[in-house]
Amino acid sequence: MKIAVCFKIIADYDRLSGKDWEWDECRFVDMSFVRRVFNCFDESALETVLKLSRQLENVSDTVELTALTVDDEQGDLFLKHLMAVGYDHAVRICCNNRLDLRFNPLVISHLISRYIKQEGQKLVVLGMQGGEGDNGQTGFLVAEQLGWPCIREVIDVVRAESPDCLKVFSRIDGAILKQTIKLPMVLIMGHSLNSPYLRVPTLRQKLNAKKKQLTIVSNIELGLDNDALLNKDKTLMDLYGQKPGKSCVFLEGKTAQEQAQRLYDQYLKERLS
Amino acid sequence: MTLTREAIVEHLKNIVGKERVITDEQVLKENSHDRYKKFETIFGVYTTPIPAAVVKLADTNQVSDVLKFLNENKINSVAKTGGTATEGGLETIVENSVVLDGSQMNQIIKIDETNMLATAQCGVNLGELEDRLREQGFTTGHSPQSKPLAHMGGLVATRSIGQFSTLYGAIEDMVIGLEAVFPNGEITRIKNVPRRSCGPDIRHVIIGNEGALCYITEVTVKIYKYFPENNEFLAWALDDMTTGFKILREVMVEGYRPSVARLYDAEDGTQHSFDQFAEDKCVLMFMAEGNEHLARATAQGIAQIVEKYDECRKIDSRLIENWFNHLNWGPEKIAEERELIRKNLHIGFTTEVSGNWDCINTIYENAIKRIREEYPHIEDLTMLGGHSSHSYQTGTNLYFVYDYDVKDCKPEEEINKYHIALNALIVEETLKAGGSMVHHHGIGKYRTPWTKQEHGSAYYILKGLKDQFDPNGIMNTGTIYPVE
């Protein structure tokens, strides 16, 4: 079975302070001095699929894993990392660097779906949203273009009895939905408690991965010229910082015990139950 | 006659009051270890005997009274404040030990701007002291990664060092005076003077004693003017550690004192994401600080030295500054690490050693080579590298860093299979080359097999201290001194 996981690399926003959020005339924030990390939902997707592939291989299914990203050369380091942890193919779709794709999930989905069709994948897994544009649309658009069923807020996926199906666990209205779904399908990964972190490659795996080749595909090769990548529907008008409102409540009480009891009764009890 | 566990608790309650004697089982379990056995404890396994009680000490007199009782009854004590130890020094290896918790002795006693001194009780968190000083335009200059959690007593007891040590020195260079209590209950104060010639410097009997000789109750350290606006970061990528050590030496020997002078090998750099801007390269970095003239001259002088080396490529200093500003470990980072360990069965440890300039590269190369060639579980390693982070006129330290997947063993077997075995190879190679087996974590309980080799003929002095001050052997048994 051919499985593709689409991921995005973003700046580690935890390492940006309020004063760093200054944008230039093109409304780009300079994050070049901050390390880049896997988008958290994509990281879960990547690890979940690695675990799934081991299950599938145990029942003698041939599994071929592809990690796919739309990025510039900076993405290569992450692709090599993924080759080291067990992805068979590492693909980077490169576009004209000057294009602003942050708020253009439609174009990203076209690039992804064209590659998927070309390679005959059966399962596509993506994180539910990327930190940069926070669009939350790419997965749905990919499914639409492929004409495949799509499950959102996925927290886990495991092998099903039938080789044509997978068991998918997803969150819905506070409950967990377990479905057996026939392939092909698109899964949109939410907060996974089982696989929040991507595994770390061993020294030997890292060494072996260095010998492997990355696949670089351009938008032109996927049949989309530069003009097709322009965001014609939307224009970014402005960016502005949101001032977080803060409020403070002083808990009254004669003793610390009384104050703690009030804290529990009024603020914690409901959350903990 | 040996007192029972119950009798020990009862006596302690009579001395300090029942509210200060904790016997809750979970608290006792958590006080039976430090970060050395983090893997097994994350999985709820506690292999060290749990102490009889944790005593929350209120003041120096209580420390004295409790120690006197323990000494008279030959009951082992383990001194503790912030609890960030990493070398097993806080493990209660003797049945019915008593943990002496000084974290509630947490008053900043005095900030003396005239004499540039700060006096704090042992349970004062360094981060809090530093915040208070910075409000007034001062700093201790001490900034270990554990700053958000560590307390003054523990920092002095383990001879800790901070990230700005190349300028400010380590804790032993900062401590001016001390108050400590010995096992017989004797309270001793060493006065605060800039320097004196009155016999051996007795501060050093107390600094670094790891609770094996006495209990530190109060500390006075130097303070400095704080000029963060003048900080200048500098960094270069280079091909190998040999050149890096050469440059570090030149910087130090030429008399420059950057607050930060660090050299990372390529492998260690990956875990800090240095490969994003220096793939397969070593990274050399400096921070110059102090008053405007000194900071500028230091940065210029260092740049002049490094730029003589063609293989060095300049790195955007903002990358290093941003990384450096997120280096400290607070409670949230420890919680995140625990979660990562639990989910992925993946853990990392370090072994820090030191050596003179003429042997440091040998230590680095031989230790890495030996691990690669001899360590039987090399296949489980995900990272093996090192860095130097504290330099001196005469040499530097080496921080070996290794991460691994824990495979095919029970939680309680992890430490022996991996960390202890790797640590041993590094310590052996370091001692063989003439270096020191511990740079700044303290000996704790797991490098004691090499204490005698480390000190050689000078072990006579070290042993003499134990014989003199702790003849009953009740002070943190198994720490610094090997159990005979």
Short mmCIF file of N, CA, C and O in Angstrom, two decimals, chain A residues 85-168:
data_model
loop_
_atom_site.label_atom_id
_atom_site.label_comp_id
_atom_site.label_asym_id
_atom_site.label_seq_id
_atom_site.Cartn_x
_atom_site.Cartn_y
_atom_site.Cartn_z
N VAL A 85 13.98 7.93 9.68
CA VAL A 85 13.07 7.22 10.60
C VAL A 85 12.21 6.19 9.90
O VAL A 85 11.44 5.48 10.54
N GLY A 86 12.29 6.09 8.59
CA GLY A 86 11.58 4.99 7.94
C GLY A 86 10.74 5.34 6.72
O GLY A 86 10.09 4.45 6.16
N TYR A 87 10.73 6.58 6.31
CA TYR A 87 9.99 6.91 5.08
C TYR A 87 10.83 6.47 3.88
O TYR A 87 12.03 6.69 3.83
N ASP A 88 10.14 5.83 2.92
CA ASP A 88 10.87 5.30 1.76
C ASP A 88 11.19 6.39 0.75
O ASP A 88 12.21 6.35 0.08
N HIS A 89 10.28 7.35 0.63
CA HIS A 89 10.48 8.42 -0.32
C HIS A 89 10.29 9.76 0.38
O HIS A 89 9.41 9.91 1.22
N ALA A 90 11.11 10.71 0.00
CA ALA A 90 11.00 12.06 0.57
C ALA A 90 10.89 13.02 -0.61
O ALA A 90 11.80 13.11 -1.43
N VAL A 91 9.76 13.69 -0.66
CA VAL A 91 9.47 14.50 -1.84
C VAL A 91 9.27 15.96 -1.44
O VAL A 91 8.53 16.26 -0.50
N ARG A 92 9.95 16.83 -2.16
CA ARG A 92 9.73 18.27 -1.94
C ARG A 92 9.20 18.88 -3.22
O ARG A 92 9.83 18.77 -4.28
N ILE A 93 8.05 19.50 -3.11
CA ILE A 93 7.51 20.24 -4.25
C ILE A 93 8.00 21.68 -4.10
O ILE A 93 7.75 22.33 -3.08
N CYS A 94 8.74 22.12 -5.09
CA CYS A 94 9.28 23.48 -4.98
C CYS A 94 8.55 24.42 -5.93
O CYS A 94 8.15 24.03 -7.03
N CYS A 95 8.35 25.61 -5.44
CA CYS A 95 7.66 26.63 -6.23
C CYS A 95 8.52 27.89 -6.25
O CYS A 95 9.52 27.98 -5.53
N ASN A 96 8.08 28.83 -6.99
CA ASN A 96 8.76 30.12 -7.01
C ASN A 96 8.75 30.71 -5.59
O ASN A 96 7.71 30.94 -4.99
N ASN A 97 9.95 30.96 -5.08
CA ASN A 97 10.09 31.42 -3.70
C ASN A 97 9.38 32.74 -3.41
O ASN A 97 9.08 33.05 -2.28
N ARG A 98 9.20 33.51 -4.45
CA ARG A 98 8.65 34.84 -4.21
C ARG A 98 7.13 34.82 -4.04
O ARG A 98 6.52 35.82 -3.71
N LEU A 99 6.53 33.67 -4.30
CA LEU A 99 5.08 33.60 -4.17
C LEU A 99 4.68 33.44 -2.70
O LEU A 99 5.33 32.71 -1.95
N ASP A 100 3.62 34.09 -2.34
CA ASP A 100 3.13 33.98 -0.97
C ASP A 100 2.06 32.89 -0.91
O ASP A 100 0.93 33.09 -1.35
N LEU A 101 2.44 31.72 -0.42
CA LEU A 101 1.49 30.60 -0.36
C LEU A 101 0.87 30.44 1.02
O LEU A 101 0.13 29.49 1.26
N ARG A 102 1.17 31.36 1.91
CA ARG A 102 0.71 31.20 3.30
C ARG A 102 -0.80 31.09 3.41
O ARG A 102 -1.32 30.32 4.21
N PHE A 103 -1.50 31.88 2.64
CA PHE A 103 -2.96 31.89 2.77
C PHE A 103 -3.62 31.34 1.51
O PHE A 103 -4.68 31.79 1.10
N ASN A 104 -2.95 30.38 0.89
CA ASN A 104 -3.45 29.84 -0.36
C ASN A 104 -3.53 28.31 -0.31
O ASN A 104 -2.83 27.60 -1.05
N PRO A 105 -4.39 27.79 0.57
CA PRO A 105 -4.48 26.33 0.68
C PRO A 105 -4.96 25.66 -0.60
O PRO A 105 -4.67 24.49 -0.84
N LEU A 106 -5.68 26.42 -1.43
CA LEU A 106 -6.19 25.83 -2.68
C LEU A 106 -5.02 25.40 -3.58
O LEU A 106 -5.01 24.28 -4.10
N VAL A 107 -4.05 26.28 -3.71
CA VAL A 107 -2.90 25.95 -4.56
C VAL A 107 -2.10 24.79 -3.95
O VAL A 107 -1.69 23.86 -4.64
N ILE A 108 -1.92 24.84 -2.65
CA ILE A 108 -1.18 23.74 -1.99
C ILE A 108 -1.90 22.42 -2.25
O ILE A 108 -1.28 21.40 -2.56
N SER A 109 -3.23 22.45 -2.14
CA SER A 109 -3.99 21.20 -2.33
C SER A 109 -3.89 20.71 -3.78
O SER A 109 -3.84 19.51 -4.03
N HIS A 110 -3.84 21.65 -4.73
CA HIS A 110 -3.66 21.24 -6.13
C HIS A 110 -2.32 20.56 -6.33
O HIS A 110 -2.22 19.52 -6.98
N LEU A 111 -1.29 21.15 -5.74
CA LEU A 111 0.06 20.57 -5.88
C LEU A 111 0.09 19.16 -5.27
O LEU A 111 0.60 18.22 -5.87
N ILE A 112 -0.50 19.04 -4.08
CA ILE A 112 -0.49 17.73 -3.40
C ILE A 112 -1.29 16.71 -4.20
O ILE A 112 -0.82 15.60 -4.48
N SER A 113 -2.51 17.07 -4.56
CA SER A 113 -3.38 16.08 -5.21
C SER A 113 -2.84 15.64 -6.56
O SER A 113 -2.96 14.49 -6.95
N ARG A 114 -2.20 16.56 -7.27
CA ARG A 114 -1.62 16.17 -8.56
C ARG A 114 -0.49 15.15 -8.36
O ARG A 114 -0.37 14.20 -9.11
N TYR A 115 0.30 15.38 -7.33
CA TYR A 115 1.38 14.43 -7.07
C TYR A 115 0.80 13.07 -6.64
O TYR A 115 1.27 12.02 -7.09
N ILE A 116 -0.22 13.11 -5.81
CA ILE A 116 -0.83 11.87 -5.30
C ILE A 116 -1.41 11.05 -6.46
O ILE A 116 -1.20 9.83 -6.54
N LYS A 117 -2.11 11.72 -7.34
CA LYS A 117 -2.71 11.03 -8.49
C LYS A 117 -1.62 10.38 -9.33
O LYS A 117 -1.73 9.24 -9.75
N GLN A 118 -0.58 11.14 -9.54
CA GLN A 118 0.54 10.68 -10.38
C GLN A 118 1.19 9.42 -9.80
O GLN A 118 1.60 8.54 -10.51
N GLU A 119 1.26 9.36 -8.46
CA GLU A 119 1.99 8.26 -7.82
C GLU A 119 1.10 7.11 -7.38
O GLU A 119 1.60 6.12 -6.86
N GLY A 120 -0.19 7.25 -7.54
CA GLY A 120 -1.11 6.15 -7.19
C GLY A 120 -1.14 5.81 -5.72
O GLY A 120 -1.14 4.63 -5.34
N GLN A 121 -1.17 6.82 -4.87
CA GLN A 121 -1.25 6.58 -3.42
C GLN A 121 -2.66 6.13 -3.05
O GLN A 121 -3.63 6.43 -3.74
N LYS A 122 -2.75 5.41 -1.92
CA LYS A 122 -4.06 4.93 -1.45
C LYS A 122 -4.54 5.69 -0.22
O LYS A 122 -5.72 5.68 0.12
N LEU A 123 -3.59 6.24 0.49
CA LEU A 123 -3.94 6.93 1.73
C LEU A 123 -3.11 8.22 1.82
O LEU A 123 -1.90 8.18 1.60
N VAL A 124 -3.79 9.32 2.12
CA VAL A 124 -3.08 10.58 2.33
C VAL A 124 -3.41 11.07 3.74
O VAL A 124 -4.58 11.09 4.13
N VAL A 125 -2.39 11.40 4.50
CA VAL A 125 -2.60 11.89 5.86
C VAL A 125 -1.96 13.27 5.98
O VAL A 125 -0.83 13.47 5.54
N LEU A 126 -2.69 14.21 6.55
CA LEU A 126 -2.18 15.57 6.76
C LEU A 126 -2.57 16.06 8.14
O LEU A 126 -3.59 15.63 8.69
N GLY A 127 -1.83 17.01 8.66
CA GLY A 127 -2.22 17.65 9.91
C GLY A 127 -3.39 18.58 9.65
O GLY A 127 -3.60 19.02 8.51
N MET A 128 -4.15 18.89 10.70
CA MET A 128 -5.40 19.64 10.45
C MET A 128 -5.16 21.11 10.12
O MET A 128 -5.98 21.72 9.46
N GLN A 129 -4.06 21.69 10.59
CA GLN A 129 -3.75 23.04 10.16
C GLN A 129 -2.28 23.36 10.45
O GLN A 129 -1.68 22.77 11.34
N GLY A 130 -1.75 24.26 9.64
CA GLY A 130 -0.35 24.65 9.80
C GLY A 130 -0.30 25.96 10.56
O GLY A 130 -1.19 26.80 10.43
N GLY A 131 0.75 26.12 11.35
CA GLY A 131 0.83 27.31 12.20
C GLY A 131 0.94 28.61 11.44
O GLY A 131 0.59 29.67 11.95
N GLU A 132 1.39 28.56 10.20
CA GLU A 132 1.70 29.80 9.51
C GLU A 132 0.44 30.54 9.03
O GLU A 132 0.21 31.69 9.38
N GLY A 133 -0.37 29.84 8.22
CA GLY A 133 -1.59 30.49 7.72
C GLY A 133 -2.81 30.14 8.55
O GLY A 133 -3.82 30.84 8.50
N ASP A 134 -2.72 29.05 9.29
CA ASP A 134 -3.84 28.55 10.10
C ASP A 134 -5.11 28.42 9.29
O ASP A 134 -6.21 28.71 9.78
N ASN A 135 -4.98 28.00 8.04
CA ASN A 135 -6.15 27.95 7.15
C ASN A 135 -7.09 26.79 7.48
O ASN A 135 -8.30 26.93 7.39
N GLY A 136 -6.52 25.64 7.83
CA GLY A 136 -7.35 24.48 8.16
C GLY A 136 -8.18 23.96 7.01
O GLY A 136 -9.26 23.41 7.21
N GLN A 137 -7.72 24.16 5.78
CA GLN A 137 -8.53 23.77 4.61
C GLN A 137 -7.85 22.76 3.70
O GLN A 137 -8.53 22.10 2.90
N THR A 138 -6.53 22.67 3.78
CA THR A 138 -5.79 21.90 2.76
C THR A 138 -6.30 20.45 2.66
O THR A 138 -6.52 19.95 1.55
N GLY A 139 -6.48 19.79 3.80
CA GLY A 139 -6.89 18.40 3.80
C GLY A 139 -8.21 18.20 3.08
O GLY A 139 -8.37 17.28 2.24
N PHE A 140 -9.18 19.05 3.38
CA PHE A 140 -10.50 18.93 2.75
C PHE A 140 -10.40 19.15 1.24
O PHE A 140 -11.03 18.46 0.44
N LEU A 141 -9.60 20.14 0.87
CA LEU A 141 -9.46 20.45 -0.56
C LEU A 141 -8.76 19.32 -1.31
O LEU A 141 -9.14 18.99 -2.44
N VAL A 142 -7.79 18.70 -0.67
CA VAL A 142 -7.11 17.55 -1.30
C VAL A 142 -8.12 16.44 -1.52
O VAL A 142 -8.20 15.84 -2.62
N ALA A 143 -8.93 16.15 -0.50
CA ALA A 143 -9.94 15.09 -0.62
C ALA A 143 -10.92 15.39 -1.74
O ALA A 143 -11.29 14.51 -2.55
N GLU A 144 -11.32 16.65 -1.82
CA GLU A 144 -12.27 17.07 -2.85
C GLU A 144 -11.68 16.82 -4.24
O GLU A 144 -12.33 16.27 -5.13
N GLN A 145 -10.42 17.22 -4.40
CA GLN A 145 -9.80 17.09 -5.72
C GLN A 145 -9.53 15.63 -6.09
O GLN A 145 -9.56 15.26 -7.26
N LEU A 146 -9.29 14.81 -5.07
CA LEU A 146 -9.07 13.39 -5.34
C LEU A 146 -10.39 12.63 -5.45
O LEU A 146 -10.42 11.51 -5.97
N GLY A 147 -11.43 13.22 -4.90
CA GLY A 147 -12.72 12.54 -4.88
C GLY A 147 -12.75 11.39 -3.89
O GLY A 147 -13.42 10.38 -4.09
N TRP A 148 -12.01 11.53 -2.80
CA TRP A 148 -11.91 10.47 -1.79
C TRP A 148 -12.66 10.89 -0.52
O TRP A 148 -12.79 12.09 -0.24
N PRO A 149 -13.06 9.88 0.28
CA PRO A 149 -13.65 10.24 1.57
C PRO A 149 -12.59 10.89 2.48
O PRO A 149 -11.39 10.62 2.33
N CYS A 150 -13.08 11.69 3.38
CA CYS A 150 -12.15 12.44 4.23
C CYS A 150 -12.64 12.41 5.67
O CYS A 150 -13.82 12.66 5.93
N ILE A 151 -11.76 12.10 6.60
CA ILE A 151 -12.12 12.10 8.03
C ILE A 151 -11.27 13.17 8.71
O ILE A 151 -10.05 13.19 8.55
N ARG A 152 -11.92 14.02 9.48
CA ARG A 152 -11.17 15.06 10.18
C ARG A 152 -10.98 14.71 11.66
O ARG A 152 -11.62 13.76 12.15
N GLU A 153 -10.15 15.46 12.34
CA GLU A 153 -9.88 15.27 13.78
C GLU A 153 -9.48 13.84 14.11
O GLU A 153 -9.90 13.27 15.11
N VAL A 154 -8.69 13.24 13.23
CA VAL A 154 -8.25 11.86 13.45
C VAL A 154 -7.25 11.83 14.60
O VAL A 154 -6.38 12.71 14.70
N ILE A 155 -7.39 10.84 15.47
CA ILE A 155 -6.41 10.72 16.56
C ILE A 155 -5.58 9.44 16.44
O ILE A 155 -4.51 9.34 17.01
N ASP A 156 -6.09 8.48 15.66
CA ASP A 156 -5.30 7.26 15.46
C ASP A 156 -5.84 6.50 14.26
O ASP A 156 -7.01 6.65 13.89
N VAL A 157 -4.98 5.68 13.69
CA VAL A 157 -5.43 4.82 12.59
C VAL A 157 -4.68 3.51 12.70
O VAL A 157 -3.47 3.50 12.92
N VAL A 158 -5.43 2.41 12.59
CA VAL A 158 -4.81 1.09 12.73
C VAL A 158 -5.33 0.17 11.62
O VAL A 158 -6.31 0.47 10.94
N ARG A 159 -4.68 -0.96 11.54
CA ARG A 159 -5.03 -1.96 10.53
C ARG A 159 -6.45 -2.50 10.79
O ARG A 159 -6.85 -2.65 11.93
N ALA A 160 -7.17 -2.80 9.73
CA ALA A 160 -8.49 -3.42 9.88
C ALA A 160 -8.40 -4.89 9.44
O ALA A 160 -7.36 -5.32 8.94
N GLU A 161 -9.48 -5.63 9.64
CA GLU A 161 -9.48 -7.04 9.24
C GLU A 161 -9.23 -7.18 7.74
O GLU A 161 -8.41 -7.97 7.29
N SER A 162 -9.98 -6.39 6.99
CA SER A 162 -9.86 -6.46 5.54
C SER A 162 -8.67 -5.62 5.08
O SER A 162 -8.48 -4.50 5.54
N PRO A 163 -7.88 -6.15 4.15
CA PRO A 163 -6.71 -5.39 3.70
C PRO A 163 -7.07 -4.11 2.94
O PRO A 163 -6.23 -3.24 2.77
N ASP A 164 -8.33 -4.01 2.50
CA ASP A 164 -8.74 -2.81 1.76
C ASP A 164 -9.21 -1.69 2.68
O ASP A 164 -9.62 -0.63 2.22
N CYS A 165 -9.23 -1.99 3.97
CA CYS A 165 -9.82 -1.01 4.90
C CYS A 165 -8.83 -0.64 6.02
O CYS A 165 -7.86 -1.35 6.26
N LEU A 166 -9.16 0.46 6.69
CA LEU A 166 -8.41 0.85 7.89
C LEU A 166 -9.41 1.23 8.97
O LEU A 166 -10.51 1.70 8.67
N LYS A 167 -9.00 1.03 10.22
CA LYS A 167 -9.83 1.49 11.34
C LYS A 167 -9.36 2.89 11.72
O LYS A 167 -8.17 3.07 12.03
N VAL A 168 -10.28 3.81 11.71
CA VAL A 168 -9.90 5.20 11.96
C VAL A 168 -10.61 5.71 13.22
O VAL A 168 -11.83 5.54 13.36
#
